[in-house]
XYZ file of N, CA, C and O in Angstrom:
876
model
N -42.892 49.960 2.091
C -42.894 49.936 3.552
C -44.226 50.427 4.104
O -44.721 49.914 5.090
N -44.830 51.466 3.475
C -46.100 51.984 3.958
C -47.181 50.913 3.857
O -47.976 50.715 4.776
N -47.180 50.171 2.725
C -48.167 49.105 2.537
C -47.980 48.022 3.582
O -48.951 47.490 4.119
N -46.715 47.691 3.890
C -46.445 46.657 4.876
C -46.917 47.086 6.254
O -47.476 46.296 6.996
N -46.712 48.358 6.596
C -47.161 48.829 7.897
C -48.677 48.743 8.017
O -49.224 48.398 9.060
N -49.375 49.073 6.928
C -50.822 49.004 6.964
C -51.306 47.570 7.106
O -52.360 47.312 7.704
N -50.530 46.614 6.563
C -50.966 45.218 6.556
C -50.774 44.555 7.910
O -51.270 43.458 8.143
N -50.020 45.218 8.791
C -49.714 44.589 10.080
C -50.312 45.418 11.211
O -49.901 46.547 11.447
N -51.308 44.876 11.875
C -51.850 45.543 13.051
C -50.954 45.250 14.229
O -50.350 44.185 14.308
N -50.827 46.174 15.184
C -49.870 45.994 16.274
C -50.275 44.891 17.235
O -51.172 45.075 18.028
N -49.645 43.711 17.165
C -49.938 42.661 18.117
C -49.209 42.906 19.425
O -48.415 43.810 19.544
N -49.439 42.045 20.385
C -48.863 42.246 21.709
C -47.461 41.684 21.825
O -46.733 42.038 22.735
N -47.074 40.828 20.932
C -45.790 40.143 21.060
C -44.850 40.575 19.942
O -45.212 40.550 18.771
N -43.617 40.960 20.323
C -42.638 41.407 19.328
C -42.315 40.304 18.333
O -42.130 40.556 17.136
N -42.246 39.064 18.809
C -41.970 37.939 17.914
C -43.051 37.819 16.859
O -42.768 37.549 15.685
N -44.297 38.035 17.257
C -45.392 37.989 16.293
C -45.219 39.046 15.213
O -45.503 38.811 14.044
N -44.771 40.228 15.608
C -44.558 41.297 14.634
C -43.527 40.864 13.598
O -43.726 41.032 12.390
N -42.418 40.290 14.051
C -41.364 39.865 13.139
C -41.860 38.790 12.187
O -41.627 38.858 10.981
N -42.550 37.798 12.720
C -43.023 36.701 11.877
C -44.056 37.176 10.873
O -44.051 36.758 9.700
N -44.960 38.055 11.301
C -45.973 38.546 10.381
C -45.374 39.440 9.310
O -45.820 39.441 8.160
N -44.341 40.197 9.674
C -43.654 41.020 8.691
C -42.984 40.154 7.631
O -43.065 40.430 6.431
N -42.319 39.075 8.077
C -41.662 38.167 7.139
C -42.688 37.515 6.222
O -42.471 37.388 5.006
N -43.810 37.094 6.776
C -44.877 36.498 5.953
C -45.393 37.493 4.924
O -45.645 37.139 3.770
N -45.532 38.746 5.343
C -46.009 39.773 4.424
C -44.995 40.015 3.303
O -45.363 40.147 2.129
N -43.711 40.071 3.658
C -42.671 40.236 2.645
C -42.665 39.072 1.665
O -42.519 39.260 0.450
N -42.813 37.863 2.180
C -42.831 36.696 1.309
C -43.991 36.769 0.325
O -43.829 36.475 -0.866
N -45.153 37.184 0.808
C -46.320 37.303 -0.072
C -46.073 38.322 -1.173
O -46.367 38.085 -2.346
N -45.508 39.467 -0.804
C -45.233 40.507 -1.806
C -44.221 40.020 -2.844
O -44.356 40.294 -4.033
N -43.185 39.309 -2.379
C -42.174 38.814 -3.315
C -42.763 37.752 -4.242
O -42.449 37.719 -5.444
N -43.593 36.886 -3.712
C -44.244 35.879 -4.557
C -45.104 36.529 -5.622
O -45.135 36.087 -6.780
N -45.810 37.592 -5.257
C -46.630 38.305 -6.242
C -45.758 38.947 -7.310
O -46.111 38.954 -8.490
N -44.592 39.473 -6.887
C -43.708 40.138 -7.853
C -43.050 39.149 -8.801
O -43.021 39.378 -10.027
N -42.516 38.049 -8.309
C -41.822 37.102 -9.188
C -42.803 36.350 -10.079
O -42.391 35.750 -11.081
N -44.084 36.378 -9.743
C -45.077 35.765 -10.625
C -45.154 36.507 -11.950
O -45.597 35.952 -12.957
N -44.694 37.763 -11.987
C -44.722 38.563 -13.217
C -43.413 38.480 -13.989
O -43.317 39.003 -15.097
N -42.387 37.856 -13.401
C -41.126 37.725 -14.107
C -39.963 37.592 -13.143
O -40.114 37.808 -11.941
N -38.774 37.205 -13.653
C -37.593 37.014 -12.794
C -37.240 38.295 -12.036
O -37.501 39.411 -12.491
N -36.605 38.109 -10.878
C -36.273 39.239 -10.013
C -34.892 39.042 -9.405
O -34.524 37.929 -9.023
N -34.127 40.121 -9.333
C -32.828 40.127 -8.671
C -32.918 41.050 -7.461
O -33.360 42.195 -7.573
N -32.511 40.551 -6.291
C -32.469 41.360 -5.071
C -31.019 41.451 -4.617
O -30.379 40.428 -4.370
N -30.482 42.667 -4.530
C -29.099 42.890 -4.102
C -29.110 43.661 -2.788
O -29.701 44.747 -2.708
N -28.476 43.108 -1.768
C -28.401 43.734 -0.452
C -26.937 43.924 -0.077
O -26.164 42.969 -0.045
N -26.567 45.169 0.205
C -25.175 45.495 0.512
C -25.035 45.827 1.998
O -26.024 46.086 2.691
N -23.795 45.787 2.486
C -23.470 46.174 3.863
C -24.239 45.367 4.905
O -24.707 45.915 5.917
N -24.359 44.075 4.693
C -25.108 43.244 5.634
C -24.389 43.073 6.974
O -24.981 42.540 7.917
N -23.156 43.538 7.079
C -22.490 43.488 8.389
C -23.223 44.377 9.396
O -23.034 44.240 10.601
N -24.075 45.279 8.895
C -24.846 46.153 9.783
C -26.287 45.679 9.949
O -27.110 46.384 10.537
N -26.606 44.511 9.421
C -27.987 44.032 9.489
C -28.392 43.743 10.934
O -27.613 43.210 11.722
N -29.628 44.098 11.264
C -30.141 43.805 12.603
C -30.666 42.369 12.646
O -30.803 41.717 11.604
N -30.933 41.836 13.825
C -31.377 40.439 13.937
C -32.635 40.129 13.144
O -32.782 39.025 12.608
N -33.558 41.082 13.034
C -34.789 40.838 12.274
C -34.485 40.644 10.798
O -35.064 39.776 10.140
N -33.565 41.450 10.262
C -33.183 41.305 8.858
C -32.537 39.954 8.605
O -32.836 39.274 7.614
N -31.642 39.541 9.500
C -30.988 38.238 9.359
C -32.023 37.119 9.416
O -31.995 36.180 8.616
N -32.953 37.233 10.353
C -34.009 36.227 10.468
C -34.851 36.170 9.203
O -35.182 35.078 8.707
N -35.177 37.327 8.655
C -35.984 37.370 7.433
C -35.264 36.683 6.272
O -35.864 35.903 5.525
N -33.973 36.944 6.136
C -33.220 36.335 5.044
C -33.100 34.827 5.221
O -33.209 34.069 4.251
N -32.873 34.389 6.445
C -32.760 32.948 6.691
C -34.066 32.241 6.375
O -34.085 31.059 6.029
N -35.175 32.943 6.483
C -36.478 32.353 6.201
C -36.862 32.487 4.727
O -37.274 31.517 4.092
N -36.704 33.704 4.179
C -37.209 33.986 2.832
C -36.411 33.285 1.740
O -37.004 32.777 0.771
N -35.102 33.247 1.868
C -34.287 32.682 0.782
C -34.622 31.209 0.528
O -34.877 30.827 -0.620
N -34.655 30.350 1.534
C -35.036 28.954 1.244
C -36.507 28.805 0.854
O -36.850 27.969 0.008
N -37.388 29.616 1.449
C -38.807 29.509 1.143
C -39.101 29.861 -0.316
O -40.047 29.333 -0.917
N -38.293 30.753 -0.888
C -38.531 31.213 -2.260
C -37.547 30.587 -3.253
O -37.391 31.077 -4.363
N -36.905 29.507 -2.841
C -35.867 28.900 -3.674
C -36.391 28.391 -5.008
O -35.649 28.318 -5.985
N -37.653 28.035 -5.082
C -38.205 27.483 -6.325
C -38.657 28.563 -7.308
O -39.063 28.258 -8.427
N -38.576 29.818 -6.917
C -39.021 30.923 -7.766
C -37.855 31.474 -8.590
O -36.682 31.297 -8.224
N -38.154 32.177 -9.690
C -37.083 32.805 -10.492
C -36.555 34.055 -9.801
O -36.768 35.189 -10.245
N -35.887 33.839 -8.692
C -35.429 34.930 -7.838
C -33.964 34.695 -7.477
O -33.595 33.622 -7.015
N -33.130 35.694 -7.722
C -31.699 35.604 -7.432
C -31.349 36.637 -6.360
O -31.796 37.786 -6.416
N -30.574 36.204 -5.382
C -30.133 37.073 -4.297
C -28.626 37.334 -4.423
O -27.851 36.419 -4.675
N -28.230 38.586 -4.231
C -26.817 38.933 -4.094
C -26.662 39.626 -2.750
O -27.219 40.708 -2.525
N -25.950 38.984 -1.837
C -25.749 39.516 -0.494
C -24.267 39.835 -0.305
O -23.419 38.989 -0.595
N -23.963 41.018 0.161
C -22.552 41.370 0.358
C -22.343 41.983 1.731
O -23.248 42.567 2.323
N -21.136 41.807 2.222
C -20.765 42.329 3.536
C -19.250 42.417 3.627
O -18.524 41.814 2.833
N -18.794 43.186 4.593
C -17.366 43.191 4.881
C -17.090 42.097 5.907
O -18.007 41.618 6.581
N -15.840 41.700 6.025
C -15.465 40.667 6.986
C -14.627 41.275 8.089
O -14.194 42.427 8.005
N -14.417 40.494 9.132
C -13.579 40.947 10.228
C -14.317 41.654 11.325
O -13.717 42.113 12.290
N -15.651 41.738 11.223
C -16.437 42.399 12.260
C -16.928 41.405 13.287
O -16.419 40.295 13.425
N -17.966 41.816 14.021
C -18.501 40.964 15.080
C -19.925 40.526 14.779
O -20.658 40.133 15.679
N -20.337 40.606 13.509
C -21.717 40.270 13.146
C -21.876 38.755 13.049
O -21.905 38.170 11.985
N -21.953 38.100 14.213
C -22.004 36.640 14.242
C -23.255 36.109 13.545
O -23.232 35.044 12.944
N -24.365 36.847 13.648
C -25.584 36.405 12.991
C -25.439 36.365 11.488
O -25.928 35.447 10.824
N -24.744 37.346 10.924
C -24.511 37.386 9.482
C -23.537 36.283 9.086
O -23.696 35.655 8.033
N -22.516 36.041 9.906
C -21.585 34.937 9.635
C -22.344 33.619 9.532
O -22.132 32.822 8.606
N -23.237 33.385 10.485
C -24.014 32.145 10.482
C -24.926 32.081 9.267
O -25.092 31.013 8.663
N -25.513 33.207 8.881
C -26.373 33.246 7.695
C -25.609 32.826 6.455
O -26.078 31.985 5.674
N -24.420 33.384 6.255
C -23.633 33.047 5.072
C -23.223 31.574 5.082
O -23.195 30.921 4.032
N -22.897 31.057 6.256
C -22.510 29.646 6.350
C -23.685 28.736 5.997
O -23.516 27.740 5.277
N -24.870 29.072 6.491
C -26.056 28.268 6.188
C -26.366 28.311 4.698
O -26.635 27.271 4.068
N -26.325 29.500 4.106
C -26.643 29.633 2.685
C -25.638 28.889 1.814
O -26.010 28.241 0.831
N -24.363 28.981 2.194
C -23.340 28.263 1.423
C -23.541 26.756 1.542
O -23.389 26.015 0.561
N -23.892 26.294 2.716
C -24.146 24.870 2.922
C -25.340 24.404 2.099
O -25.391 23.258 1.650
N -26.285 25.318 1.859
C -27.473 24.973 1.081
C -27.283 25.169 -0.418
O -28.245 25.027 -1.192
N -26.068 25.513 -0.840
C -25.795 25.589 -2.278
C -25.467 26.959 -2.816
O -25.200 27.102 -4.012
N -25.482 27.989 -1.982
C -25.135 29.325 -2.457
C -23.645 29.390 -2.793
O -22.833 28.642 -2.248
N -23.298 30.284 -3.692
C -21.904 30.466 -4.085
C -21.306 31.649 -3.335
O -21.849 32.753 -3.374
N -20.212 31.401 -2.644
C -19.534 32.482 -1.916
C -18.422 33.037 -2.805
O -17.557 32.293 -3.283
N -18.439 34.329 -3.016
C -17.419 34.993 -3.823
C -16.621 35.913 -2.908
O -17.177 36.841 -2.318
N -15.335 35.650 -2.768
C -14.475 36.471 -1.930
C -13.745 37.479 -2.823
O -13.033 37.096 -3.748
N -13.964 38.758 -2.558
C -13.323 39.796 -3.354
C -11.885 39.994 -2.894
O -11.629 40.229 -1.712
N -10.964 39.905 -3.818
C -9.549 40.083 -3.502
C -9.211 41.572 -3.430
O -9.972 42.420 -3.911
N -8.079 41.929 -2.823
C -7.670 43.339 -2.796
C -7.517 43.896 -4.203
O -7.251 43.165 -5.162
N -7.694 45.205 -4.328
C -7.512 45.851 -5.620
C -6.083 45.659 -6.119
O -5.129 45.696 -5.339
N -5.948 45.480 -7.414
C -4.614 45.375 -8.009
C -3.953 46.751 -8.011
O -4.604 47.786 -7.819
N -2.644 46.773 -8.254
C -1.915 48.053 -8.320
C -2.509 48.955 -9.409
O -2.629 50.173 -9.220
N -2.879 48.358 -10.518
C -3.458 49.147 -11.610
C -4.799 49.739 -11.194
O -5.076 50.915 -11.461
N -5.628 48.928 -10.506
C -6.931 49.426 -10.065
C -6.764 50.545 -9.041
O -7.514 51.527 -9.053
N -5.785 50.408 -8.137
C -5.527 51.454 -7.148
C -5.179 52.764 -7.850
O -5.687 53.839 -7.506
N -4.323 52.688 -8.840
C -3.934 53.879 -9.603
C -5.140 54.512 -10.280
O -5.301 55.745 -10.281
N -6.019 53.682 -10.826
C -7.201 54.204 -11.508
C -8.172 54.866 -10.534
O -8.768 55.904 -10.844
N -8.326 54.280 -9.333
C -9.214 54.877 -8.334
C -8.685 56.245 -7.907
O -9.444 57.220 -7.803
N -7.387 56.331 -7.653
C -6.796 57.612 -7.256
C -6.988 58.651 -8.362
O -7.353 59.809 -8.088
N -6.756 58.237 -9.596
C -6.911 59.159 -10.718
C -8.353 59.632 -10.849
O -8.610 60.806 -11.157
N -9.309 58.752 -10.607
C -10.720 59.142 -10.666
C -11.047 60.157 -9.577
O -11.788 61.120 -9.807
N -10.516 59.946 -8.369
C -10.825 60.828 -7.250
C -10.149 62.191 -7.384
O -10.748 63.222 -7.047
N -8.922 62.210 -7.882
C -8.150 63.451 -7.931
C -8.079 64.054 -9.326
O -7.505 65.129 -9.504
N -8.651 63.347 -10.303
C -8.661 63.805 -11.694
C -7.251 63.984 -12.242
O -6.989 64.862 -13.071
N -6.347 63.142 -11.742
C -4.967 63.133 -12.239
C -4.294 61.876 -11.723
O -4.582 61.444 -10.599
N -3.404 61.271 -12.487
C -2.706 60.071 -12.009
C -1.796 60.415 -10.838
O -1.270 61.531 -10.740
N -1.596 59.468 -9.907
C -0.791 59.750 -8.719
C 0.702 59.720 -8.989
O 1.196 58.934 -9.797
N 1.419 60.571 -8.263
C 2.869 60.525 -8.293
C 3.361 59.368 -7.442
O 2.597 58.756 -6.696
N 4.662 59.056 -7.511
C 5.194 57.881 -6.806
C 5.026 57.949 -5.289
O 4.734 56.936 -4.656
N 5.208 59.126 -4.661
C 5.070 59.214 -3.203
C 3.632 58.982 -2.768
O 3.367 58.299 -1.775
N 2.680 59.545 -3.510
C 1.269 59.340 -3.187
C 0.904 57.874 -3.377
O 0.205 57.286 -2.541
N 1.374 57.283 -4.442
C 1.078 55.874 -4.695
C 1.670 54.995 -3.604
O 1.045 54.026 -3.157
N 2.874 55.327 -3.142
C 3.511 54.541 -2.087
C 2.720 54.632 -0.784
O 2.573 53.646 -0.065
N 2.188 55.825 -0.477
C 1.419 55.989 0.754
C 0.147 55.152 0.720
O -0.245 54.558 1.727
N -0.484 55.069 -0.431
C -1.755 54.341 -0.520
C -1.581 52.835 -0.422
O -2.567 52.123 -0.226
N -0.359 52.330 -0.524
C -0.164 50.888 -0.372
C -0.520 50.441 1.041
O -0.802 49.263 1.267
N -0.523 51.385 2.003
C -0.873 51.038 3.382
C -2.328 50.588 3.504
O -2.697 49.958 4.489
N -3.161 50.891 2.516
C -4.568 50.467 2.566
C -4.728 48.995 2.196
O -5.816 48.433 2.367
N -3.680 48.370 1.701
C -3.754 46.947 1.373
C -4.733 46.613 0.261
O -5.224 45.493 0.181
N -5.043 47.586 -0.590
C -5.979 47.324 -1.687
C -7.429 47.301 -1.248
O -8.303 46.857 -2.006
N -7.721 47.806 -0.050
C -9.099 47.878 0.428
C -9.771 49.101 -0.195
O -9.355 50.234 0.058
N -10.822 48.915 -1.009
C -11.419 50.048 -1.728
C -11.919 51.149 -0.802
O -11.701 52.334 -1.068
N -12.599 50.774 0.288
C -13.140 51.776 1.206
C -12.021 52.607 1.826
O -12.077 53.841 1.832
N -11.000 51.928 2.352
C -9.904 52.647 2.989
C -9.148 53.505 1.979
O -8.704 54.614 2.297
N -9.004 53.000 0.765
C -8.299 53.755 -0.266
C -9.024 55.059 -0.581
O -8.419 56.134 -0.610
N -10.325 54.971 -0.808
C -11.100 56.161 -1.148
C -11.113 57.148 0.016
O -10.964 58.364 -0.178
N -11.272 56.637 1.253
C -11.271 57.525 2.411
C -9.919 58.228 2.570
O -9.862 59.414 2.910
N -8.841 57.499 2.334
C -7.510 58.093 2.438
C -7.325 59.192 1.400
O -6.893 60.312 1.722
N -7.659 58.891 0.154
C -7.454 59.862 -0.925
C -8.335 61.096 -0.718
O -7.880 62.241 -0.874
N -9.593 60.888 -0.354
C -10.477 62.031 -0.120
C -10.020 62.851 1.075
O -10.114 64.085 1.068
N -9.535 62.164 2.112
C -9.031 62.888 3.270
C -7.806 63.721 2.927
O -7.682 64.878 3.358
N -6.890 63.156 2.157
C -5.710 63.902 1.731
C -6.104 65.121 0.906
O -5.554 66.221 1.087
N -7.079 64.932 0.029
C -7.540 66.050 -0.809
C -8.208 67.134 0.037
O -7.899 68.317 -0.095
N -9.112 66.717 0.939
C -9.863 67.690 1.734
C -8.968 68.471 2.692
O -9.276 69.626 3.033
N -7.867 67.851 3.139
C -6.980 68.514 4.090
C -5.783 69.165 3.410
O -4.825 69.584 4.063
N -5.842 69.260 2.085
C -4.803 69.959 1.352
C -3.463 69.269 1.344
O -2.416 69.928 1.220
N -3.465 67.948 1.466
C -2.201 67.209 1.514
C -1.730 66.764 0.138
O -0.667 66.152 0.016
N -2.529 67.019 -0.892
C -2.120 66.687 -2.260
C -2.324 67.919 -3.140
O -3.179 68.772 -2.865
N -1.535 67.999 -4.163
C -1.671 69.069 -5.135
C -1.608 68.472 -6.530
O -0.937 67.446 -6.747
N -2.326 69.047 -7.445
C -2.349 68.559 -8.815
C -1.689 69.596 -9.709
O -2.065 70.777 -9.712
N -0.680 69.163 -10.445
C 0.021 70.047 -11.358
C 0.786 69.263 -12.386
O 1.270 68.159 -12.106
N 0.897 69.822 -13.581
C 1.607 69.160 -14.683
C 1.039 67.766 -14.945
O 1.781 66.822 -15.259
N -0.296 67.642 -14.750
C -0.956 66.381 -15.076
C -0.705 65.265 -14.085
O -0.914 64.095 -14.416
N -0.283 65.591 -12.861
C 0.000 64.553 -11.871
C -0.412 65.026 -10.479
O -0.288 66.206 -10.150
N -0.931 64.087 -9.666
C -1.293 64.391 -8.275
C -0.102 64.066 -7.393
O 0.360 62.920 -7.361
N 0.374 65.089 -6.658
C 1.576 64.918 -5.835
C 1.240 65.075 -4.361
O 0.420 65.892 -3.975
N 1.932 64.277 -3.556
C 1.758 64.321 -2.110
C 2.620 65.436 -1.538
O 3.812 65.514 -1.814
N 2.031 66.313 -0.697
C 2.805 67.385 -0.072
C 2.819 67.260 1.450
O 3.478 68.038 2.129
N 2.065 66.295 1.988
C 2.098 66.016 3.427
C 1.795 64.542 3.637
O 0.845 64.013 3.050
N 2.598 63.891 4.476
C 2.406 62.466 4.725
C 1.550 62.211 5.968
O 1.400 61.080 6.396
N 0.990 63.255 6.553
C 0.157 63.088 7.751
C -1.157 62.415 7.369
O -1.831 62.827 6.426
N -1.511 61.358 8.101
C -2.752 60.659 7.802
C -3.943 61.569 8.064
O -3.998 62.250 9.098
N -4.911 61.598 7.163
C -6.090 62.452 7.347
C -6.865 62.069 8.602
O -6.846 60.919 9.045
N -7.557 63.049 9.159
C -8.339 62.807 10.381
C -9.382 61.721 10.177
O -9.631 60.915 11.066
N -10.015 61.694 8.996
C -11.072 60.709 8.776
C -10.524 59.287 8.805
O -11.199 58.361 9.267
N -9.289 59.097 8.337
C -8.677 57.766 8.384
C -8.339 57.397 9.825
O -8.526 56.249 10.253
N -7.861 58.367 10.588
C -7.562 58.102 11.996
C -8.832 57.720 12.752
O -8.813 56.840 13.615
N -9.933 58.383 12.431
C -11.200 58.073 13.102
C -11.679 56.660 12.756
O -12.231 55.957 13.609
N -11.492 56.252 11.507
C -11.867 54.890 11.110
C -11.045 53.877 11.902
O -11.569 52.881 12.406
N -9.745 54.150 12.029
C -8.870 53.235 12.780
C -9.300 53.171 14.242
O -9.383 52.085 14.826
N -9.602 54.330 14.837
C -10.034 54.340 16.237
C -11.337 53.571 16.411
O -11.525 52.848 17.395
N -12.237 53.737 15.464
C -13.525 53.045 15.552
C -13.335 51.535 15.503
O -13.940 50.796 16.288
N -12.490 51.070 14.590
C -12.275 49.626 14.464
C -11.533 49.062 15.675
O -11.858 47.983 16.164
N -10.555 49.807 16.153
C -9.829 49.350 17.337
C -10.718 49.376 18.574
O -10.521 48.605 19.512
N -11.718 50.258 18.551
C -12.611 50.373 19.698
C -13.443 49.134 19.938
O -13.974 48.937 21.031
N -13.585 48.282 18.917
C -14.350 47.046 19.075
C -13.535 45.942 19.753
O -14.091 44.904 20.120
N -12.236 46.169 19.897
C -11.384 45.161 20.523
C -11.438 45.313 22.039
O -11.791 46.364 22.570
N -11.053 44.261 22.722
C -11.013 44.316 24.185
C -9.877 45.233 24.631
O -8.896 45.432 23.890
N -9.968 45.814 25.846
C -8.882 46.668 26.349
C -7.530 45.954 26.346
O -6.501 46.562 26.032
N -7.519 44.669 26.696
C -6.242 43.939 26.730
C -5.649 43.822 25.339
O -4.424 43.962 25.148
N -6.502 43.571 24.338
C -5.995 43.440 22.971
C -5.483 44.778 22.451
O -4.461 44.832 21.761
N -6.174 45.868 22.769
C -5.701 47.194 22.353
C -4.346 47.497 22.993
O -3.443 48.044 22.341
N -4.187 47.125 24.273
C -2.901 47.335 24.944
C -1.821 46.505 24.259
O -0.684 46.981 24.040
N -2.156 45.273 23.904
C -1.198 44.411 23.220
C -0.746 45.043 21.902
O 0.444 45.034 21.562
N -1.681 45.630 21.156
C -1.338 46.257 19.885
C -0.449 47.482 20.085
O 0.469 47.725 19.296
N -0.743 48.253 21.121
C 0.078 49.428 21.396
C 1.520 49.023 21.697
O 2.468 49.670 21.236
N 1.685 47.962 22.472
C 3.032 47.483 22.784
C 3.693 46.889 21.539
O 4.864 47.149 21.245
N 2.919 46.110 20.778
C 3.471 45.462 19.588
C 3.885 46.471 18.526
O 4.775 46.199 17.712
N 3.263 47.662 18.538
C 3.563 48.661 17.511
C 5.029 49.069 17.512
O 5.585 49.424 16.469
N 5.677 48.999 18.675
C 7.091 49.408 18.726
C 7.984 48.365 18.052
O 9.151 48.648 17.774
N 7.435 47.172 17.805
C 8.228 46.111 17.166
C 8.179 46.187 15.647
O 8.866 45.420 14.976
N 7.358 47.086 15.103
C 7.281 47.219 13.654
C 6.029 46.581 13.090
O 5.110 46.200 13.806
N 5.997 46.460 11.761
C 4.805 45.954 11.074
C 4.608 44.457 11.275
O 3.523 43.931 11.069
N 5.649 43.740 11.650
C 5.534 42.321 11.970
C 6.437 42.049 13.170
O 7.373 42.806 13.447
N 6.123 40.975 13.894
C 6.891 40.693 15.101
C 6.753 39.225 15.475
O 5.831 38.538 15.033
N 7.687 38.753 16.281
C 7.634 37.399 16.822
C 6.809 37.430 18.099
O 6.958 38.322 18.943
N 5.938 36.446 18.253
C 5.121 36.371 19.458
C 6.005 36.244 20.693
O 5.705 36.815 21.752
N 7.107 35.519 20.566
C 8.023 35.373 21.712
C 8.561 36.729 22.160
O 8.699 36.990 23.364
N 8.882 37.609 21.206
C 9.397 38.932 21.557
C 8.330 39.742 22.294
O 8.618 40.448 23.270
N 7.088 39.638 21.814
C 6.005 40.362 22.471
C 5.764 39.822 23.874
O 5.548 40.581 24.826
N 5.835 38.494 24.000
C 5.650 37.878 25.320
C 6.730 38.331 26.290
O 6.459 38.572 27.482
N 7.957 38.472 25.795
C 9.045 38.951 26.662
C 8.765 40.365 27.159
O 9.050 40.691 28.323
N 8.191 41.193 26.295
C 7.892 42.570 26.692
C 6.800 42.608 27.760
O 6.795 43.490 28.624
N 5.889 41.648 27.713
C 4.819 41.575 28.709
C 5.237 40.791 29.949
O 4.546 40.811 30.961
N 6.346 40.046 29.822
C 6.772 39.215 30.929
C 5.821 38.059 31.180
O 5.644 37.625 32.332
N 5.211 37.548 30.109
C 4.254 36.452 30.225
C 4.594 35.378 29.190
O 5.226 35.670 28.164
N 4.165 34.137 29.414
C 4.380 33.094 28.402
C 3.526 33.384 27.173
O 2.441 33.964 27.280
N 3.995 33.002 25.975
C 3.241 33.259 24.742
C 1.811 32.732 24.795
O 0.899 33.335 24.212
N 1.592 31.613 25.489
C 0.252 31.033 25.534
C -0.768 31.982 26.164
O -1.955 31.951 25.832
N -0.317 32.863 27.065
C -1.223 33.809 27.725
C -1.697 34.888 26.756
O -2.746 35.515 26.970
N -0.937 35.110 25.693
C -1.267 36.170 24.734
C -2.116 35.678 23.564
O -2.655 36.479 22.815
N -2.199 34.359 23.413
C -2.864 33.805 22.231
C -4.297 34.277 22.032
O -4.700 34.590 20.905
N -5.150 34.345 23.080
C -6.524 34.817 22.841
C -6.584 36.222 22.241
O -7.364 36.474 21.317
N -5.750 37.125 22.742
C -5.746 38.490 22.213
C -5.163 38.522 20.808
O -5.632 39.269 19.935
N -4.135 37.727 20.560
C -3.531 37.705 19.224
C -4.524 37.147 18.207
O -4.662 37.664 17.090
N -5.261 36.131 18.597
C -6.271 35.545 17.707
C -7.343 36.570 17.365
O -7.777 36.663 16.224
């Protein structure tokens, strides 16, 4: 990064800065792959800024003829439309999209055992099913339970002693719900009384509106 900063004098236009930075990165990568194959792995691209997305959309096709492999990963379900478009373009150009499935029951048990240094008891294992096999949520839940004293380890097993969701998990839920519109959050609050699944007609009756009016929020 220090070398790149030195190579770019401050121009007057922000667009010029971005383009010159991308050109500089391309030059450095070409020099590196000239010495041998290279693998570039980028994680958490759901947080990528527009300049990063622009750089990837430019560099990956420009360097396609070089011995260079890219691994790009991100979570789904967010609002990173630029990253969504990037993945669609790359897939259309021949990239392989790999969708990671939820963790298996065996993998969930192994993750809990790694975090707590003991295999989980049945109540703890049952509570973790609420994470749906999501590795991030699973680890946050288990660490939160441990940090708040909700689990105990004895006789070679980790046992649940409190079913209260850890504060860190509640904060994650609030953060994710915070990205939704106020109307959609209200819809979820009302729908929560119907249980884990519900009929749209039942929800519409509670709102006193036709189901078609709720479709945008449900989507």
